[in-house]
């Protein structure tokens, strides 16, 4: 049901953040979608994704929730929700639909938010 994911970070200045992760930390940028999303390979098994923060639609950069774990679902979001529901997991709020991704939030037993993402092709 889960096929990887990213640690995603909401940023206030997209180009400045891309320059930091690419030029200062020397991470390989493998994807960039305009000024909305960029992915950096941070070593075996770790991808860092940058999102442009757009409060109040998103959390503010540097605030609680601005760095989160995003797990990519292997099928559709509906399939993941159905499977998780049978396991006693509840989706928080509505599924959010964007041009390149659909996301939903679940909470772990300690109340930490975990983002589920259906990456659209």
Short mmCIF file of C-alpha atoms in Angstrom, two decimals:
data_model
loop_
_atom_site.label_atom_id
_atom_site.label_comp_id
_atom_site.label_asym_id
_atom_site.label_seq_id
_atom_site.Cartn_x
_atom_site.Cartn_y
_atom_site.Cartn_z
CA UNK A 1 0.00 0.00 0.00
CA UNK A 2 2.92 2.40 0.69
CA UNK A 3 5.63 2.75 -1.95
CA UNK A 4 8.06 5.25 -0.47
CA UNK A 5 7.70 8.90 0.29
CA UNK A 6 9.44 12.13 1.19
CA UNK A 7 10.15 14.39 4.11
CA UNK A 8 8.50 17.56 2.85
CA UNK A 9 9.23 21.11 3.92
CA UNK A 10 7.09 24.21 3.38
CA UNK A 11 9.30 27.19 2.45
CA UNK A 12 8.72 30.93 2.23
CA UNK A 13 11.05 31.68 -0.72
CA UNK A 14 11.14 28.81 -3.19
CA UNK A 15 14.17 29.88 -5.24
CA UNK A 16 16.20 30.62 -2.10
CA UNK A 17 15.31 27.20 -0.66
CA UNK A 18 16.18 25.40 -3.91
CA UNK A 19 19.54 27.21 -3.99
CA UNK A 20 20.25 26.18 -0.37
CA UNK A 21 19.51 22.48 -0.84
CA UNK A 22 21.21 22.32 -4.26
CA UNK A 23 24.19 24.70 -3.88
CA UNK A 24 24.91 24.78 -0.14
CA UNK A 25 24.04 21.21 0.86
CA UNK A 26 24.99 19.92 -2.64
CA UNK A 27 21.98 17.61 -2.91
CA UNK A 28 20.94 16.32 -6.32
CA UNK A 29 17.66 17.88 -7.50
CA UNK A 30 15.72 15.17 -9.32
CA UNK A 31 12.40 16.94 -9.94
CA UNK A 32 11.23 20.54 -10.13
CA UNK A 33 7.70 21.65 -10.97
CA UNK A 34 7.75 25.42 -11.46
CA UNK A 35 7.86 27.10 -8.05
CA UNK A 36 5.50 24.58 -6.46
CA UNK A 37 7.59 21.47 -5.81
CA UNK A 38 11.19 20.26 -5.90
CA UNK A 39 12.71 16.93 -4.82
CA UNK A 40 16.27 16.41 -3.63
CA UNK A 41 18.02 13.08 -3.12
CA UNK A 42 19.58 13.16 0.34
CA UNK A 43 21.19 9.72 0.26
CA UNK A 44 19.91 6.15 0.03
CA UNK A 45 16.23 6.06 0.90
CA UNK A 46 15.77 9.74 1.78
CA UNK A 47 14.11 12.32 -0.43
CA UNK A 48 13.47 15.91 0.69
CA UNK A 49 10.62 17.70 -1.03
CA UNK A 50 10.11 21.46 -1.01
CA UNK A 51 6.64 23.04 -1.15
CA UNK A 52 5.93 26.74 -1.47
CA UNK A 53 4.07 27.82 1.67
CA UNK A 54 0.85 29.68 0.90
CA UNK A 55 -0.88 30.52 4.20
CA UNK A 56 -3.71 30.15 4.98
CA UNK A 57 -4.05 27.38 2.35
CA UNK A 58 -0.93 25.71 3.79
CA UNK A 59 0.98 26.02 7.04
CA UNK A 60 3.49 28.86 7.27
CA UNK A 61 7.16 28.10 6.69
CA UNK A 62 8.97 27.56 9.98
CA UNK A 63 5.76 26.79 11.91
CA UNK A 64 4.54 23.57 13.48
CA UNK A 65 3.66 21.16 10.67
CA UNK A 66 5.92 22.86 8.13
CA UNK A 67 8.09 19.73 8.02
CA UNK A 68 6.18 16.49 7.64
CA UNK A 69 6.37 12.88 6.55
CA UNK A 70 4.60 12.22 3.25
CA UNK A 71 3.97 8.59 2.32
CA UNK A 72 3.14 7.77 -1.28
CA UNK A 73 0.28 5.33 -1.78
CA UNK A 74 0.71 2.60 -4.40
CA UNK A 75 -2.86 2.69 -5.71
CA UNK A 76 -5.55 5.33 -5.58
CA UNK A 77 -6.29 7.43 -2.54
CA UNK A 78 -9.70 5.76 -2.27
CA UNK A 79 -8.09 2.31 -2.14
CA UNK A 80 -5.69 3.47 0.59
CA UNK A 81 -8.51 5.04 2.61
CA UNK A 82 -10.60 1.87 2.34
CA UNK A 83 -7.69 -0.32 3.46
CA UNK A 84 -6.75 2.00 6.32
CA UNK A 85 -10.38 2.27 7.46
CA UNK A 86 -10.56 -1.52 7.81
CA UNK A 87 -7.49 -1.25 10.06
CA UNK A 88 -9.13 1.33 12.33
CA UNK A 89 -7.43 4.41 10.89
CA UNK A 90 -9.43 7.58 10.26
CA UNK A 91 -8.72 10.21 7.63
CA UNK A 92 -8.66 13.72 9.07
CA UNK A 93 -10.77 16.14 7.02
CA UNK A 94 -11.24 15.91 3.29
CA UNK A 95 -8.89 14.60 0.62
CA UNK A 96 -7.22 17.63 -0.96
CA UNK A 97 -6.92 17.63 -4.74
CA UNK A 98 -4.16 19.51 -6.53
CA UNK A 99 -2.89 19.41 -10.11
CA UNK A 100 -0.07 16.91 -9.42
CA UNK A 101 -1.06 15.23 -6.15
CA UNK A 102 -3.97 14.25 -3.92
CA UNK A 103 -3.32 14.28 -0.19
CA UNK A 104 -4.98 13.10 2.98
CA UNK A 105 -3.93 13.32 6.61
CA UNK A 106 -3.95 10.51 9.16
CA UNK A 107 -2.73 10.63 12.76
CA UNK A 108 -0.45 8.12 14.44
CA UNK A 109 -1.24 6.91 17.99
CA UNK A 110 0.57 9.95 19.47
CA UNK A 111 -1.39 12.42 17.35
CA UNK A 112 1.40 13.15 14.87
CA UNK A 113 0.10 14.01 11.41
CA UNK A 114 1.21 11.74 8.56
CA UNK A 115 0.43 12.84 5.02
CA UNK A 116 -0.69 10.28 2.45
CA UNK A 117 -0.04 11.30 -1.14
CA UNK A 118 -1.35 9.94 -4.42
CA UNK A 119 1.08 11.32 -6.98
CA UNK A 120 -0.78 11.98 -10.23
CA UNK A 121 0.96 11.40 -13.56
#
